[in-house]
mmCIF file of C-alpha atoms in Angstrom:
data_model
loop_
_atom_site.group_PDB
_atom_site.id
_atom_site.type_symbol
_atom_site.label_atom_id
_atom_site.label_comp_id
_atom_site.label_asym_id
_atom_site.label_seq_id
_atom_site.Cartn_x
_atom_site.Cartn_y
_atom_site.Cartn_z
ATOM 1 C CA ALA U 1 -1.074 12.537 -15.074
ATOM 2 C CA GLN U 2 -1.132 9.015 -13.782
ATOM 3 C CA SER U 3 -4.102 8.034 -11.665
ATOM 4 C CA VAL U 4 -6.027 5.058 -10.393
ATOM 5 C CA THR U 5 -9.771 5.088 -9.870
ATOM 6 C CA GLN U 6 -11.729 2.580 -7.851
ATOM 7 C CA PRO U 7 -15.328 3.626 -8.524
ATOM 8 C CA ASP U 8 -16.870 1.685 -5.656
ATOM 9 C CA ILE U 9 -16.169 2.930 -2.138
ATOM 10 C CA HIS U 10 -17.755 -0.173 -0.690
ATOM 11 C CA ILE U 11 -19.396 -3.356 -1.936
ATOM 12 C CA THR U 12 -21.486 -5.951 -0.121
ATOM 13 C CA VAL U 13 -21.755 -9.507 -1.388
ATOM 14 C CA SER U 14 -23.191 -12.658 0.064
ATOM 15 C CA GLU U 15 -20.874 -15.443 1.093
ATOM 16 C CA GLY U 16 -20.465 -17.849 -1.802
ATOM 17 C CA ALA U 17 -21.383 -15.243 -4.400
ATOM 18 C CA SER U 18 -18.990 -14.039 -7.062
ATOM 19 C CA LEU U 19 -17.074 -10.795 -6.715
ATOM 20 C CA GLU U 20 -15.752 -8.190 -9.091
ATOM 21 C CA LEU U 21 -13.939 -5.074 -7.910
ATOM 22 C CA ARG U 22 -13.389 -2.404 -10.502
ATOM 23 C CA CYS U 23 -10.204 -0.503 -11.200
ATOM 24 C CA ASN U 24 -9.472 2.012 -13.931
ATOM 25 C CA TYR U 25 -6.110 3.589 -14.503
ATOM 26 C CA SER U 26 -4.657 6.454 -16.437
ATOM 27 C CA TYR U 27 -1.064 5.968 -17.510
ATOM 28 C CA GLY U 28 0.794 7.011 -20.623
ATOM 29 C CA ALA U 29 2.944 3.927 -21.076
ATOM 30 C CA THR U 30 2.442 0.211 -20.606
ATOM 31 C CA PRO U 31 1.110 -0.057 -17.078
ATOM 32 C CA TYR U 32 2.372 -2.304 -14.361
ATOM 33 C CA LEU U 33 -0.631 -3.067 -12.177
ATOM 34 C CA PHE U 34 -1.152 -4.432 -8.688
ATOM 35 C CA TRP U 35 -3.919 -5.425 -6.333
ATOM 36 C CA TYR U 36 -3.390 -5.354 -2.576
ATOM 37 C CA VAL U 37 -5.660 -6.360 0.289
ATOM 38 C CA GLN U 38 -5.729 -4.801 3.750
ATOM 39 C CA SER U 39 -7.467 -6.386 6.705
ATOM 40 C CA PRO U 40 -8.545 -4.003 9.490
ATOM 41 C CA GLY U 41 -5.575 -2.649 11.394
ATOM 42 C CA GLN U 42 -3.073 -4.491 9.221
ATOM 43 C CA GLY U 43 -0.613 -3.668 6.480
ATOM 44 C CA LEU U 44 -1.221 -4.270 2.785
ATOM 45 C CA GLN U 45 -0.703 -7.715 1.329
ATOM 46 C CA LEU U 46 0.035 -8.197 -2.359
ATOM 47 C CA LEU U 47 -2.673 -10.276 -4.068
ATOM 48 C CA LEU U 48 -1.366 -10.238 -7.617
ATOM 49 C CA LYS U 49 0.449 -8.168 -10.200
ATOM 50 C CA TYR U 50 0.482 -7.731 -13.946
ATOM 51 C CA PHE U 51 3.615 -6.820 -15.835
ATOM 52 C CA SER U 52 3.188 -8.381 -19.276
ATOM 53 C CA GLY U 53 2.021 -11.485 -21.080
ATOM 54 C CA ASP U 54 -1.257 -13.196 -20.351
ATOM 55 C CA THR U 55 -3.829 -10.563 -19.503
ATOM 56 C CA LEU U 56 -5.529 -12.831 -16.980
ATOM 57 C CA VAL U 57 -3.437 -12.960 -13.845
ATOM 58 C CA GLN U 58 -3.855 -15.444 -11.021
ATOM 59 C CA GLY U 59 -3.117 -14.414 -7.468
ATOM 60 C CA ILE U 60 -3.281 -15.725 -3.956
ATOM 61 C CA LYS U 61 -6.444 -16.640 -2.058
ATOM 62 C CA GLY U 62 -8.275 -17.597 -5.258
ATOM 63 C CA PHE U 63 -8.270 -14.093 -6.753
ATOM 64 C CA GLU U 64 -7.660 -13.236 -10.379
ATOM 65 C CA ALA U 65 -7.563 -10.020 -12.357
ATOM 66 C CA GLU U 66 -7.911 -9.220 -16.019
ATOM 67 C CA PHE U 67 -6.031 -6.450 -17.778
ATOM 68 C CA LYS U 68 -8.020 -4.792 -20.539
ATOM 69 C CA ARG U 69 -5.978 -2.189 -22.342
ATOM 70 C CA SER U 70 -8.896 -0.944 -24.444
ATOM 71 C CA GLN U 71 -10.858 -0.148 -21.319
ATOM 72 C CA SER U 72 -7.887 0.930 -19.157
ATOM 73 C CA SER U 73 -9.141 -1.488 -16.549
ATOM 74 C CA PHE U 74 -7.718 -4.092 -14.219
ATOM 75 C CA ASN U 75 -10.700 -5.605 -12.416
ATOM 76 C CA LEU U 76 -10.284 -8.082 -9.589
ATOM 77 C CA ARG U 77 -12.505 -11.167 -9.453
ATOM 78 C CA LYS U 78 -13.213 -14.124 -7.270
ATOM 79 C CA PRO U 79 -15.765 -16.811 -8.161
ATOM 80 C CA SER U 80 -16.914 -17.538 -4.607
ATOM 81 C CA VAL U 81 -16.380 -15.135 -1.731
ATOM 82 C CA HIS U 82 -15.605 -16.313 1.797
ATOM 83 C CA TRP U 83 -16.346 -14.352 4.959
ATOM 84 C CA SER U 84 -12.608 -14.012 5.512
ATOM 85 C CA ASP U 85 -12.350 -11.966 2.299
ATOM 86 C CA ALA U 86 -13.970 -9.000 4.031
ATOM 87 C CA ALA U 87 -11.291 -6.322 3.848
ATOM 88 C CA GLU U 88 -10.236 -3.261 1.898
ATOM 89 C CA TYR U 89 -8.812 -3.738 -1.560
ATOM 90 C CA PHE U 90 -6.430 -1.365 -3.284
ATOM 91 C CA CYS U 91 -5.556 -1.202 -6.943
ATOM 92 C CA ALA U 92 -2.227 0.398 -7.854
ATOM 93 C CA VAL U 93 -0.125 1.274 -10.882
ATOM 94 C CA GLY U 94 3.664 1.443 -10.987
ATOM 95 C CA ALA U 95 4.513 4.935 -12.077
ATOM 96 C CA GLY U 96 8.303 4.638 -12.123
ATOM 97 C CA GLY U 97 10.647 6.864 -10.203
ATOM 98 C CA PHE U 98 10.043 4.864 -7.028
ATOM 99 C CA LYS U 99 6.400 5.816 -7.052
ATOM 100 C CA THR U 100 3.386 3.560 -6.996
ATOM 101 C CA ILE U 101 0.012 5.225 -7.331
ATOM 102 C CA PHE U 102 -2.745 3.711 -5.240
ATOM 103 C CA GLY U 103 -6.475 3.976 -5.655
ATOM 104 C CA ALA U 104 -8.630 5.114 -2.754
ATOM 105 C CA GLY U 105 -9.671 1.543 -2.020
ATOM 106 C CA THR U 106 -12.877 -0.485 -2.033
ATOM 107 C CA ARG U 107 -14.148 -1.922 1.207
ATOM 108 C CA LEU U 108 -15.703 -5.355 0.823
ATOM 109 C CA PHE U 109 -18.410 -6.505 3.205
ATOM 110 C CA VAL U 110 -19.481 -10.153 3.176
ATOM 111 C CA LYS U 111 -22.886 -11.101 4.498
ATOM 112 C CA ALA U 112 -23.831 -14.568 5.665
ATOM 113 C CA SER K 1 12.577 -14.814 3.170
ATOM 114 C CA GLN K 2 12.150 -11.116 3.704
ATOM 115 C CA THR K 3 10.249 -9.663 6.629
ATOM 116 C CA ILE K 4 9.440 -6.106 7.614
ATOM 117 C CA HIS K 5 8.815 -4.919 11.150
ATOM 118 C CA GLN K 6 7.291 -1.741 12.494
ATOM 119 C CA TRP K 7 7.022 -0.498 16.019
ATOM 120 C CA PRO K 8 5.302 0.482 18.009
ATOM 121 C CA ALA K 9 2.045 -1.049 16.786
ATOM 122 C CA THR K 10 -0.030 1.641 18.469
ATOM 123 C CA LEU K 11 0.893 5.013 19.891
ATOM 124 C CA VAL K 12 -1.083 7.733 21.645
ATOM 125 C CA GLN K 13 0.739 11.046 21.936
ATOM 126 C CA PRO K 14 -0.204 14.551 23.056
ATOM 127 C CA VAL K 15 -0.094 17.468 20.662
ATOM 128 C CA GLY K 16 3.333 19.055 20.614
ATOM 129 C CA SER K 17 5.194 15.939 21.693
ATOM 130 C CA PRO K 18 7.968 14.329 19.602
ATOM 131 C CA LEU K 19 7.556 11.212 17.495
ATOM 132 C CA SER K 20 9.778 8.366 16.436
ATOM 133 C CA LEU K 21 8.484 5.410 14.448
ATOM 134 C CA GLU K 22 10.834 2.667 13.386
ATOM 135 C CA CYS K 23 10.830 0.280 10.476
ATOM 136 C CA THR K 24 13.321 -2.502 9.843
ATOM 137 C CA VAL K 25 13.634 -5.003 7.026
ATOM 138 C CA GLU K 26 15.270 -8.417 7.233
ATOM 139 C CA GLY K 27 16.406 -10.810 4.553
ATOM 140 C CA THR K 28 17.382 -8.359 1.848
ATOM 141 C CA SER K 29 20.070 -5.809 1.099
ATOM 142 C CA ASN K 30 19.879 -2.298 -0.342
ATOM 143 C CA PRO K 31 16.104 -2.104 -0.317
ATOM 144 C CA ASN K 32 14.161 0.959 -1.298
ATOM 145 C CA LEU K 33 12.189 2.056 1.746
ATOM 146 C CA TYR K 34 8.973 4.032 1.966
ATOM 147 C CA TRP K 35 6.769 5.738 4.537
ATOM 148 C CA TYR K 36 3.071 6.129 3.793
ATOM 149 C CA ARG K 37 0.254 7.639 5.815
ATOM 150 C CA GLN K 38 -3.260 6.345 5.590
ATOM 151 C CA ALA K 39 -5.948 8.573 7.048
ATOM 152 C CA ALA K 40 -9.173 6.948 8.183
ATOM 153 C CA GLY K 41 -11.201 5.746 5.211
ATOM 154 C CA ARG K 42 -8.736 7.087 2.682
ATOM 155 C CA GLY K 43 -6.009 5.800 0.432
ATOM 156 C CA LEU K 44 -2.275 5.865 0.868
ATOM 157 C CA GLN K 45 -0.240 9.054 0.830
ATOM 158 C CA LEU K 46 3.466 8.658 0.143
ATOM 159 C CA LEU K 47 5.459 10.687 2.655
ATOM 160 C CA PHE K 48 9.097 9.733 2.102
ATOM 161 C CA TYR K 49 11.190 7.250 0.234
ATOM 162 C CA SER K 50 14.826 6.270 0.417
ATOM 163 C CA VAL K 51 17.054 4.446 -2.050
ATOM 164 C CA GLY K 52 20.054 4.208 0.245
ATOM 165 C CA ILE K 53 21.616 5.127 3.573
ATOM 166 C CA GLY K 54 21.238 8.818 4.246
ATOM 167 C CA GLN K 55 19.240 9.387 1.048
ATOM 168 C CA ILE K 56 15.755 10.699 1.731
ATOM 169 C CA SER K 57 13.208 12.084 -0.698
ATOM 170 C CA SER K 58 10.235 13.960 0.649
ATOM 171 C CA GLU K 59 6.968 13.877 -1.206
ATOM 172 C CA VAL K 60 4.800 16.075 0.961
ATOM 173 C CA PRO K 61 5.925 19.151 2.908
ATOM 174 C CA GLN K 62 4.938 18.772 6.531
ATOM 175 C CA ASN K 63 6.305 18.679 10.042
ATOM 176 C CA LEU K 64 7.501 15.090 9.655
ATOM 177 C CA SER K 65 11.000 13.983 8.732
ATOM 178 C CA ALA K 66 12.624 10.673 7.885
ATOM 179 C CA SER K 67 16.066 9.203 8.328
ATOM 180 C CA ARG K 68 17.861 6.075 7.220
ATOM 181 C CA PRO K 69 20.786 5.492 9.555
ATOM 182 C CA GLN K 70 21.357 1.905 8.414
ATOM 183 C CA ASP K 71 20.703 -0.009 5.220
ATOM 184 C CA ARG K 72 17.598 -1.737 6.517
ATOM 185 C CA GLN K 73 16.324 0.793 9.016
ATOM 186 C CA PHE K 74 13.964 3.658 8.273
ATOM 187 C CA ILE K 75 12.769 6.095 10.909
ATOM 188 C CA LEU K 76 9.899 8.587 10.797
ATOM 189 C CA SER K 77 10.152 11.497 13.198
ATOM 190 C CA SER K 78 8.549 14.706 14.286
ATOM 191 C CA LYS K 79 9.679 17.355 16.741
ATOM 192 C CA LYS K 80 6.151 18.505 17.548
ATOM 193 C CA LEU K 81 3.090 16.487 16.655
ATOM 194 C CA LEU K 82 -0.089 18.069 15.313
ATOM 195 C CA LEU K 83 -3.609 16.727 15.594
ATOM 196 C CA SER K 84 -3.573 16.213 11.833
ATOM 197 C CA ASP K 85 -0.679 13.773 12.174
ATOM 198 C CA SER K 86 -3.062 11.131 13.480
ATOM 199 C CA GLY K 87 -3.359 8.172 11.153
ATOM 200 C CA PHE K 88 -2.051 4.791 10.196
ATOM 201 C CA TYR K 89 1.599 4.803 9.151
ATOM 202 C CA LEU K 90 2.861 2.129 6.847
ATOM 203 C CA CYS K 91 6.415 1.283 5.950
ATOM 204 C CA ALA K 92 7.191 -0.594 2.749
ATOM 205 C CA TRP K 93 10.229 -1.955 0.945
ATOM 206 C CA SER K 94 11.049 -2.868 -2.619
ATOM 207 C CA ILE K 95 13.999 -3.958 -4.695
ATOM 208 C CA GLY K 96 15.050 -2.431 -7.973
ATOM 209 C CA ALA K 97 13.601 0.514 -9.751
ATOM 210 C CA GLY K 98 11.192 1.419 -12.459
ATOM 211 C CA ASP K 99 7.545 0.700 -13.036
ATOM 212 C CA GLN K 100 7.874 -2.972 -12.148
ATOM 213 C CA GLU K 101 9.066 -2.598 -8.621
ATOM 214 C CA THR K 102 6.739 -4.334 -6.198
ATOM 215 C CA GLN K 103 6.305 -2.872 -2.755
ATOM 216 C CA TYR K 104 5.841 -5.023 0.328
ATOM 217 C CA PHE K 105 4.272 -3.531 3.418
ATOM 218 C CA GLY K 106 4.809 -3.768 7.127
ATOM 219 C CA PRO K 107 2.015 -4.222 9.683
ATOM 220 C CA GLY K 108 1.663 -0.498 10.315
ATOM 221 C CA THR K 109 1.626 1.833 13.313
ATOM 222 C CA ARG K 110 -1.565 3.489 14.430
ATOM 223 C CA LEU K 111 -0.892 6.960 15.785
ATOM 224 C CA LEU K 112 -3.445 8.970 17.698
ATOM 225 C CA VAL K 113 -2.565 12.534 18.581
ATOM 226 C CA LEU K 114 -4.719 14.065 21.306
#
């Protein structure tokens, strides 16, 4: 069965430090992968998506993600975190049939 | 450009009362529409999706229902709310089908049932 695992429930990083949020998926075919961000009390905003081609995907707000088929991973990275990046981040895989499977989310805290 | 609206933004309702949440999309035609619920500190649970007017698919049996009276309008309803219906309700839209469809979310409605 298809699934998405975000191993870290929450992560704390210092402002200016680098960030990596982990995502592992289980999907039988070529996956179509997404990262979304949700600020408190808001909807989800699409950060980036991977469909095919270059395995390093650039997104908005300075985020990037790398698809690694051998590891079934799609980790999100940012070289220097800003306080405004504090939010919850969701990894998702397109499962077809009008279904997108979301991970449980990772909450990012940024300390000054 | 496309925009998606949800209202109300916040709602406090007593147990046993009815519910109606509305979602509308602008700037696109024939979108796929979705209702999700997000419980506190948890991920997204797909409740309903619709690929066209009057076409509703239910993912989770519950006391909620959905309707799509117009192409770009999606309504979530209940006849009698339960305490467990509290949560953050998100509407989303997409175009097309298959694994590649990208969903875009509205601002959400926070529902508290007391």
